[in-house]
Amino acid sequence: MDLFERAAKSGISPVFIDGNGQRRDADPQALLSVLDALDHPVQDGALESLNAAFKSDDMPHRAYDGDFGRRWLLAVQLYGIRSQRNWGIGDFTDLQSLLAWASGAGAAGIGLNPLHALFDDHADDCSPYSPNSRLFLNSIYIDIEQVPELPPGFRAKHGADIERLRQADLVDYDGVADLKTKALREAFKNFKSKTTLKRKTDFEAFRASGGALLSRFACFEFLRRKYPGPWWEWPAPWTRPDDTALASLRRGPDNLQIEYFEFVQWCADRQLAACASLAEQLGMPVGLYLDIAVGVKADGFDAWNEQIAIARQLSVGAPPDQLNTAGQDWGLAGFNAAGLEHRAFAPFRDMLRASMRYAGAIRLDHVLGLNRLYVVPHGYAPHQGVYIQMPFEEMLEVAAQESVAHRCIVIGEDLGTVPDGFRERLADRAIWSYRVMIFERDGRGDFIGPDRYPKNALVTFSTHDLPTFAGWRSAHDIDVKLMLGMDPGETSEQRREALARLRMAVGDDRDFTFGAVLSTLSNTPSRLLGVSIEDLLGVADQANVPGTIDEHPNWRRRLPVAIELWGERIDPGHLRDILKERIV
């Protein structure tokens, strides 16, 4: 059997058409690297577990479809929220304020950036789409002052630092994380010495519900601080999550240090759960709409914990297209088909549950990856990747099962090179589509009419990876990319033409405000409309410029106005009037 036959048998496409319509033939050495990365021995009992997970009568299921008509969501990047009380980054108490504000404006919920756990001791590596773990929460969003065990004098002692962080133009992740870590460690000491019986009982209940997975995460967080380098370079037996060895570690002198990480997750969980509870009290039919990243860091917990189901030697990305002519390597490890099947899809199920427990809707970033995943082997350029086939129907089934169990809508980010029939298959399973107005044009380049948007979809003007309305209208994003030496994907003349076409689509509004665009989007049959706070505030800069790391302040921009002062920039009555048909 030659190399290409082996690839085909393993579900790898050695030849494919990229987003620009160009044929791509895989480099033989790159193809061999992909094969080696996916070569895992079958575990004993794997087939039996898989058959038990998917009985023949378990595959007609559809996802939860929601019980509301056409509504709208306020979309925010939580880290960018300014308030008169936070410590320089939006937190879970700010999220409660957001929910109250949005509810008053008639919104059905709040859409958020991923809240996945990152590396809190390397906080400047801040992309919410590059997580340490999709199973746990980012501790930087904890409102420390709501932790009862925080020493009374801590805030006064560090008042100058807090004020400096609060006034910064960009989020100082290292500064915020360092201060919050100090506070949490002091709070944990107090918790262990003099907490209430109610708090202790609740913590033990959280630990019991988290089980072995929570304990493993806490052990991993301790071990990665103890040993330098990635986990595959650690001494034995820590290169694999051996339960016997980890149990012995928990019985040793380091147990208190390990327990600290469980305490941190408990604080984060209870604060986010309180936000979900508030949304329910406010009568918001969606509440929290959470984003799930397409992959994880290779040196993070999930990749360590699921070494069969996650291929750390491969990076998820995208082939060349009009917006990214060199292709993309996102530096993330994704699931592999054989490993998921060997684990009876438990890792995928656990990932969904981790977000659905708080949310009324989730968005699967790059949902195309459920069907086929573009991967780049380490050491190769982004355009040298290949597609690997994924167990599409089985993953849809798991998503549908968990969606129904949690009464949580599933929205698939179905942008990019979409295979024929893909969106229809998602619709068959009641997985919603994600439609971005900037991309919704016909063959002549005209923006499609509102009636051509699907019903079960979230529609929005733009995304975090694209320009805001103010940035798009002024071609600010083109200027930024040219300044960074990047191909902007279109010329200024093409943008002016697109702008003229959008004017026609929304009606000849002399001032051409975001309100005109919002009114048009509101008239679509799509059941959810995402409205970005950046667009309501007229912000020109986008949250992230794909293809950059340090060249642009990605994931660091803070909103220009504190939430307490939004009323001076946003007229809630005018907003409600524009969106009146989406307010119950």
XYZ file of C-alpha atoms in Angstrom:
584
model
C 0.000 0.000 0.000
C 1.579 3.305 -1.057
C 1.482 6.568 0.889
C -1.569 8.010 -0.836
C -3.543 4.785 -0.438
C -2.701 4.787 3.278
C -3.871 8.380 3.498
C -7.165 7.638 1.763
C -7.777 4.652 4.058
C -7.174 6.894 7.081
C -9.668 9.507 5.866
C -7.032 11.987 4.704
C -7.532 13.926 1.462
C -4.145 14.267 -0.274
C -5.712 16.498 -2.950
C -8.240 19.281 -2.359
C -9.461 22.602 -3.766
C -8.663 25.629 -1.586
C -10.823 28.694 -0.934
C -9.469 30.384 -4.065
C -10.447 27.464 -6.289
C -6.856 26.243 -6.640
C -5.942 22.547 -6.585
C -3.608 21.608 -3.728
C -1.534 18.414 -3.726
C -0.152 17.320 -0.364
C 3.588 17.295 0.196
C 4.509 13.582 0.697
C 6.562 14.285 3.824
C 3.800 16.427 5.279
C 1.323 13.660 4.506
C 3.541 11.134 6.280
C 3.723 13.410 9.328
C -0.077 13.570 9.460
C -0.355 9.786 9.218
C 2.158 9.320 12.018
C 0.285 11.796 14.231
C -3.001 9.918 13.756
C -1.524 6.448 14.231
C -2.933 5.290 17.577
C -3.483 1.660 18.601
C -7.084 0.628 19.174
C -7.926 0.378 22.870
C -9.430 -2.774 24.322
C -13.182 -2.449 24.517
C -13.292 0.625 22.276
C -15.659 -0.923 19.744
C -18.016 -2.112 22.471
C -18.064 1.357 24.054
C -18.765 2.960 20.698
C -21.634 0.590 19.953
C -23.093 1.243 23.392
C -22.929 5.003 22.807
C -24.747 4.789 19.469
C -27.453 2.176 19.371
C -29.240 1.802 16.053
C -32.341 3.625 17.323
C -30.327 6.531 18.746
C -29.428 8.235 15.381
C -32.955 10.171 13.965
C -32.164 12.954 17.129
C -32.501 16.771 16.562
C -31.020 19.506 18.701
C -33.074 21.685 21.002
C -34.751 24.354 18.902
C -35.619 27.039 21.435
C -39.071 28.228 22.494
C -39.065 31.817 21.291
C -39.625 33.781 18.112
C -37.318 36.441 16.659
C -35.100 38.012 19.334
C -31.751 39.799 19.610
C -28.560 39.375 21.638
C -25.962 41.865 22.813
C -22.504 40.620 21.739
C -19.550 41.616 23.927
C -15.927 40.744 24.557
C -16.076 40.378 28.331
C -12.421 41.273 28.886
C -12.989 44.663 27.201
C -15.756 45.846 29.522
C -14.877 48.950 31.488
C -16.621 49.623 34.775
C -16.055 51.903 37.713
C -15.437 48.906 39.989
C -13.521 46.180 38.107
C -9.767 45.568 38.296
C -8.876 46.471 34.716
C -10.728 43.650 32.964
C -14.395 42.793 32.632
C -15.480 40.206 35.196
C -18.482 38.123 36.206
C -19.997 40.955 38.248
C -19.768 43.153 35.153
C -21.538 40.344 33.314
C -24.433 40.665 35.745
C -24.559 44.393 34.971
C -24.502 43.580 31.257
C -27.419 41.203 31.658
C -29.446 43.832 33.510
C -28.651 46.507 30.890
C -29.389 44.200 27.961
C -32.615 42.968 29.511
C -33.747 46.556 29.930
C -33.054 47.144 26.232
C -35.123 44.094 25.284
C -32.317 41.625 24.541
C -32.784 37.890 24.916
C -29.253 37.361 26.209
C -25.560 38.180 26.086
C -23.117 36.684 23.572
C -19.588 36.245 24.930
C -16.089 35.403 23.811
C -14.926 31.941 24.975
C -14.505 31.717 28.750
C -12.180 28.700 28.569
C -9.266 28.316 30.969
C -6.038 29.822 29.657
C -2.594 29.761 31.295
C -3.015 32.170 34.199
C 0.733 32.300 34.834
C 1.326 33.300 31.196
C -1.635 35.632 31.017
C -0.317 37.770 28.172
C -0.948 34.789 25.870
C -4.524 35.968 25.983
C -6.411 34.698 22.931
C -9.675 33.225 24.237
C -9.601 30.901 21.215
C -6.293 29.288 22.293
C -7.284 27.575 25.521
C -5.444 25.485 28.024
C -8.746 23.657 28.527
C -12.274 23.894 27.136
C -13.523 22.017 30.200
C -12.737 24.691 32.803
C -13.057 28.448 33.237
C -10.675 31.387 32.901
C -9.975 32.533 36.448
C -9.160 36.083 35.314
C -12.912 36.778 35.089
C -13.479 36.136 38.804
C -14.617 39.220 40.707
C -12.174 38.877 43.591
C -14.096 41.271 45.797
C -17.053 38.870 45.758
C -14.930 36.063 47.250
C -15.863 36.174 50.979
C -12.449 35.000 52.172
C -10.555 37.903 50.569
C -8.649 39.643 53.391
C -10.391 42.944 54.243
C -7.249 45.007 53.760
C -6.197 43.570 50.405
C -8.047 46.082 48.256
C -6.827 49.049 50.256
C -3.258 47.776 50.164
C -3.339 47.416 46.369
C -5.641 50.336 45.572
C -3.053 52.172 43.443
C -2.386 49.055 41.355
C -6.099 48.474 40.836
C -6.634 52.057 39.713
C -3.690 51.873 37.306
C -5.069 48.694 35.746
C -8.554 50.189 35.567
C -7.353 53.308 33.715
C -5.191 51.454 31.153
C -6.134 51.802 27.477
C -5.482 48.099 26.863
C -6.005 45.147 29.174
C -2.789 44.527 31.111
C -3.255 40.766 31.363
C -0.045 40.089 33.252
C -0.766 42.837 35.757
C -4.383 41.785 36.289
C -3.550 38.081 36.568
C -0.695 38.706 38.983
C -2.879 40.797 41.288
C -5.841 38.431 41.151
C -3.617 35.410 41.767
C -2.178 37.044 44.886
C -5.703 37.787 46.073
C -6.970 34.265 45.373
C -4.064 32.649 47.178
C -4.685 34.784 50.245
C -8.395 34.024 50.043
C -7.637 30.305 49.860
C -5.510 30.484 53.002
C -8.396 32.145 54.819
C -10.822 29.631 53.373
C -8.817 26.729 54.764
C -8.545 28.280 58.215
C -11.855 30.010 58.907
C -14.555 29.580 56.283
C -18.193 28.947 57.131
C -19.698 25.476 57.216
C -22.002 26.459 54.337
C -19.051 27.484 52.156
C -17.083 24.369 53.030
C -20.040 22.128 52.248
C -20.609 23.842 48.910
C -16.930 23.492 47.978
C -16.967 19.783 48.786
C -20.114 19.377 46.691
C -18.368 21.107 43.788
C -15.353 18.819 44.137
C -17.586 15.752 44.224
C -19.479 16.828 41.095
C -16.205 17.612 39.302
C -14.868 14.176 40.159
C -11.717 12.764 38.633
C -11.685 15.345 35.818
C -11.475 18.286 38.228
C -8.817 16.500 40.273
C -6.768 15.809 37.140
C -6.982 19.448 36.073
C -5.801 20.606 39.491
C -2.915 18.111 39.397
C -1.960 19.284 35.893
C -1.940 22.916 36.976
C 0.373 22.002 39.854
C 2.646 19.805 37.716
C 3.123 22.322 34.917
C 4.386 24.831 37.452
C 6.714 22.278 39.002
C 8.283 21.038 35.765
C 9.541 23.319 32.970
C 8.688 22.689 29.340
C 5.688 20.998 27.724
C 4.092 17.980 29.407
C 5.561 15.480 26.942
C 9.009 16.412 28.294
C 8.065 15.912 31.964
C 9.602 13.030 33.916
C 7.714 9.756 34.216
C 4.999 9.080 35.195
C 3.660 12.594 34.599
C 3.765 12.510 30.785
C 0.446 10.666 31.010
C -2.434 11.237 33.440
C -1.900 8.017 35.395
C -4.697 7.731 37.992
C -2.625 5.721 40.460
C 0.264 8.185 40.348
C -2.082 11.185 40.613
C -3.871 9.647 43.594
C -0.498 9.213 45.282
C 0.332 12.847 44.508
C -2.913 13.946 46.162
C -1.991 12.044 49.309
C 1.397 13.737 49.507
C 2.609 17.048 50.939
C 1.575 18.998 47.824
C -2.140 18.260 48.169
C -2.961 21.713 49.546
C -1.294 23.385 46.573
C -3.338 21.166 44.242
C -6.552 21.874 46.112
C -5.999 25.592 45.518
C -6.719 25.126 41.813
C -10.011 23.402 42.642
C -10.863 26.363 44.873
C -10.212 28.778 41.995
C -12.491 26.816 39.662
C -15.165 26.733 42.358
C -15.057 30.526 42.671
C -15.339 30.934 38.882
C -18.108 28.368 38.554
C -20.287 29.838 41.263
C -19.956 33.374 39.884
C -20.786 32.353 36.314
C -23.655 30.179 37.535
C -25.018 33.229 39.348
C -24.995 35.094 36.020
C -26.953 32.288 34.372
C -29.409 32.347 37.272
C -29.851 36.121 36.960
C -30.617 35.788 33.244
C -33.324 33.295 34.102
C -34.765 35.595 36.767
C -34.845 38.421 34.207
C -36.855 36.227 31.855
C -34.198 36.181 29.126
C -34.969 33.184 26.855
C -31.325 32.679 25.849
C -29.403 34.136 28.774
C -25.753 33.359 28.093
C -24.608 32.529 24.564
C -21.122 31.039 24.871
C -18.492 30.432 22.215
C -16.518 27.162 22.070
C -13.055 27.279 20.507
C -12.219 24.870 17.671
C -9.102 23.510 19.374
C -6.752 23.680 22.342
C -3.106 24.418 23.049
C -0.968 21.303 22.521
C 0.774 21.840 25.853
C -2.466 22.366 27.773
C -4.606 20.189 30.000
C -7.045 18.860 27.417
C -4.279 17.612 25.133
C -2.513 15.980 28.114
C -5.725 14.463 29.410
C -6.954 13.141 26.032
C -3.818 11.995 24.242
C -5.733 9.462 22.136
C -8.541 11.816 21.083
C -6.435 14.968 20.536
C -3.486 15.001 18.105
C -0.943 17.438 19.564
C 1.429 17.141 16.559
C -1.136 18.705 14.205
C -2.398 22.294 14.150
C -5.913 23.153 13.060
C -6.156 25.886 10.443
C -7.623 26.841 7.088
C -6.384 26.614 3.500
C -5.672 29.731 1.446
C -8.719 31.858 0.627
C -9.493 35.413 -0.428
C -9.041 36.893 3.046
C -5.949 34.872 3.975
C -4.045 34.085 0.804
C -1.221 32.231 2.621
C -3.534 29.920 4.534
C -3.887 29.811 8.301
C -2.267 27.826 11.101
C -4.106 28.551 14.340
C -1.590 26.741 16.530
C -4.315 24.588 18.061
C -4.608 20.846 18.511
C -7.960 19.360 17.501
C -9.819 16.091 17.873
C -8.916 13.184 15.628
C -11.520 10.796 14.306
C -10.056 7.451 15.383
C -9.285 8.718 18.863
C -12.835 10.019 19.351
C -14.252 6.701 18.255
C -11.913 4.851 20.619
C -13.195 7.054 23.462
C -16.840 6.666 22.392
C -16.936 10.469 21.845
C -16.686 11.180 25.584
C -14.153 14.039 25.110
C -16.466 15.824 22.669
C -19.443 15.270 24.948
C -17.553 16.590 27.987
C -16.519 19.674 26.028
C -20.142 20.474 25.155
C -21.384 19.895 28.686
C -18.759 22.226 30.147
C -20.332 25.220 28.348
C -23.945 24.087 28.099
C -24.300 23.910 31.868
C -24.319 27.733 31.941
C -25.737 28.605 28.514
C -28.990 28.840 26.630
C -27.047 28.797 23.363
C -23.534 27.894 22.284
C -21.620 28.574 19.102
C -19.275 25.913 17.755
C -16.362 27.824 16.255
C -15.492 26.473 12.786
C -18.307 23.906 12.780
C -16.989 22.753 9.396
C -14.454 20.819 11.464
C -17.154 18.343 12.464
C -17.166 17.181 8.845
C -13.543 17.625 7.826
C -10.669 19.322 9.580
C -7.812 21.150 7.872
C -4.611 20.322 9.754
C -1.016 21.468 9.356
C 1.747 19.183 10.699
C 4.269 20.947 12.894
C 7.139 22.410 10.899
C 5.153 23.010 7.707
C 3.686 26.172 6.219
C -0.081 26.834 6.519
C -0.682 26.138 2.816
C 0.864 22.652 3.184
C -1.931 21.223 5.296
C -4.421 18.494 4.413
C -8.032 17.704 5.197
C -8.906 14.789 7.461
C -12.399 13.324 7.467
C -14.254 13.456 10.785
C -17.135 11.263 12.052
C -19.685 13.890 11.073
C -22.948 12.058 11.805
C -21.773 10.764 15.168
C -20.606 14.214 16.267
C -23.907 15.751 15.180
C -25.671 13.067 17.194
C -23.696 13.842 20.335
C -24.298 17.580 19.865
C -28.038 16.982 19.449
C -28.252 14.722 22.499
C -26.475 17.192 24.757
C -28.435 20.116 23.315
C -31.738 18.484 24.246
C -30.488 17.394 27.666
C -29.416 20.963 28.520
C -32.138 22.804 26.549
C -29.329 24.649 24.799
C -29.411 25.845 21.188
C -26.381 24.897 19.086
C -25.194 27.422 16.492
C -22.547 26.341 14.019
C -20.059 28.929 12.729
C -20.440 27.760 9.124
C -18.267 30.355 7.383
C -15.511 29.720 4.861
C -15.374 27.012 2.190
C -18.670 25.242 2.902
C -19.105 21.831 1.168
C -22.266 21.232 -0.827
C -25.086 19.981 1.355
C -23.293 20.779 4.620
C -25.657 23.484 5.835
C -28.644 21.374 4.873
C -27.317 18.492 6.968
C -26.895 20.804 9.947
C -30.441 22.041 9.475
C -31.719 18.458 9.433
C -30.291 18.111 12.951
C -31.635 21.539 14.054
C -28.103 22.959 14.305
C -28.485 26.663 13.567
C -26.524 28.566 10.940
C -24.371 31.654 11.519
C -24.790 34.357 8.891
C -22.557 37.434 8.644
C -23.971 40.278 6.554
C -20.567 41.268 5.176
C -20.388 37.876 3.426
C -24.041 37.489 2.410
C -23.894 38.593 -1.234
C -25.039 37.152 -4.521
C -22.959 36.331 -7.590
C -22.937 39.974 -8.688
C -21.689 41.179 -5.319
C -25.020 42.638 -4.182
C -26.067 42.130 -0.576
C -28.920 39.648 -0.396
C -32.339 40.781 0.743
C -33.565 40.138 4.307
C -36.024 37.489 3.103
C -33.169 35.260 1.900
C -31.741 34.659 5.376
C -32.664 31.327 6.993
C -35.038 31.151 9.933
C -32.923 29.060 12.296
C -29.829 31.234 12.261
C -27.990 33.914 14.140
C -27.410 36.887 11.868
C -24.903 39.638 12.553
C -23.148 42.398 10.669
C -19.610 41.267 11.465
C -17.510 39.105 13.822
C -14.546 39.540 16.150
C -12.206 38.588 13.262
C -13.713 41.182 10.907
C -14.051 44.962 10.937
C -16.684 46.716 12.999
C -19.292 48.732 11.121
C -17.374 51.967 11.718
C -14.116 50.299 10.657
C -15.653 48.736 7.551
C -17.425 51.920 6.486
C -14.220 53.979 6.737
C -11.975 51.181 5.329
C -9.971 51.455 8.540
C -9.380 47.697 8.481
C -7.758 47.923 5.044
C -5.432 50.658 6.265
C -4.498 48.590 9.327
C -3.654 45.501 7.280
C -1.601 47.491 4.794
C 0.272 49.110 7.668
C 1.007 45.616 9.020
C 2.264 44.467 5.620
C -0.696 42.128 5.103
C -2.864 41.493 2.070
C -6.223 43.049 3.020
C -8.112 40.818 0.583
C -9.705 43.768 -1.217
C -8.747 47.200 -2.453
C -10.067 50.532 -1.274
C -11.943 50.845 -4.567
C -13.600 47.473 -4.022
C -14.598 48.563 -0.534
C -16.160 51.770 -1.879
C -18.159 49.665 -4.315
C -19.245 47.328 -1.517
C -20.240 50.343 0.555
C -22.420 51.627 -2.254
C -24.050 48.223 -2.596
C -24.767 48.128 1.141
C -26.364 51.576 0.939
C -28.684 50.209 -1.718
C -29.472 47.142 0.387
C -30.475 49.146 3.466
C -32.132 52.019 1.625
C -30.557 55.334 0.723
C -29.917 56.600 4.233
C -28.193 59.971 3.924
C -26.219 59.530 7.123
C -25.801 55.768 6.611
C -25.665 54.908 10.305
C -25.371 51.521 11.936
C -29.033 51.933 12.840
C -29.961 51.580 9.151
C -27.995 48.346 8.907
C -29.496 47.101 12.157
C -33.010 47.841 10.943
C -32.398 45.763 7.811
C -30.952 42.860 9.780
C -33.881 43.066 12.188
C -36.233 42.436 9.264
C -34.667 39.076 8.441
C -36.585 35.928 9.453
C -33.528 34.719 11.375
C -34.535 34.027 14.963
C -31.488 35.604 16.593
C -29.747 38.857 15.730
C -26.352 39.550 17.282
C -25.672 43.233 17.960
C -22.089 44.104 18.840
C -21.511 46.624 21.596
C -18.564 47.957 19.553
C -21.006 48.883 16.786
C -23.405 50.549 19.209
C -20.516 52.610 20.581
C -18.999 53.395 17.168
C -15.661 51.669 17.792
C -13.503 51.442 14.636
C -10.931 48.816 15.648
C -11.757 45.119 15.501
C -11.020 42.736 18.364
C -8.666 40.488 16.397
C -6.747 40.691 13.132
C -6.184 37.078 11.990
C -2.619 36.303 11.019
C -1.091 38.594 13.642
C 0.246 37.862 17.122
C 2.225 40.792 18.523
C 1.837 43.141 15.559
C -1.669 44.171 16.641
C -3.234 44.440 20.124
C -5.514 41.446 19.601
C -7.917 40.581 22.437
C -6.667 43.566 24.471
C -8.848 46.486 23.441
C -11.086 47.957 26.094
C -14.317 49.766 25.335
C -14.067 53.560 25.393
C -16.935 53.984 27.855
C -17.591 52.393 31.267
C -20.823 50.425 31.429
C -22.218 52.871 33.995
C -22.006 55.602 31.318
C -23.404 53.730 28.319
C -26.575 55.775 28.572
C -24.603 58.843 27.460
C -23.629 57.137 24.178
C -26.478 54.723 23.514
C -30.153 55.648 23.531
C -31.956 52.481 24.765
C -35.283 53.850 23.592
C -33.986 54.345 20.037
C -32.453 50.871 20.110
C -35.716 49.339 21.273
C -37.549 51.212 18.513
C -35.232 49.812 15.812
C -35.542 46.304 17.227
C -39.178 46.553 18.303
C -40.244 43.458 16.347
C -37.614 41.438 18.239
C -38.705 42.508 21.710
C -41.477 40.690 23.526
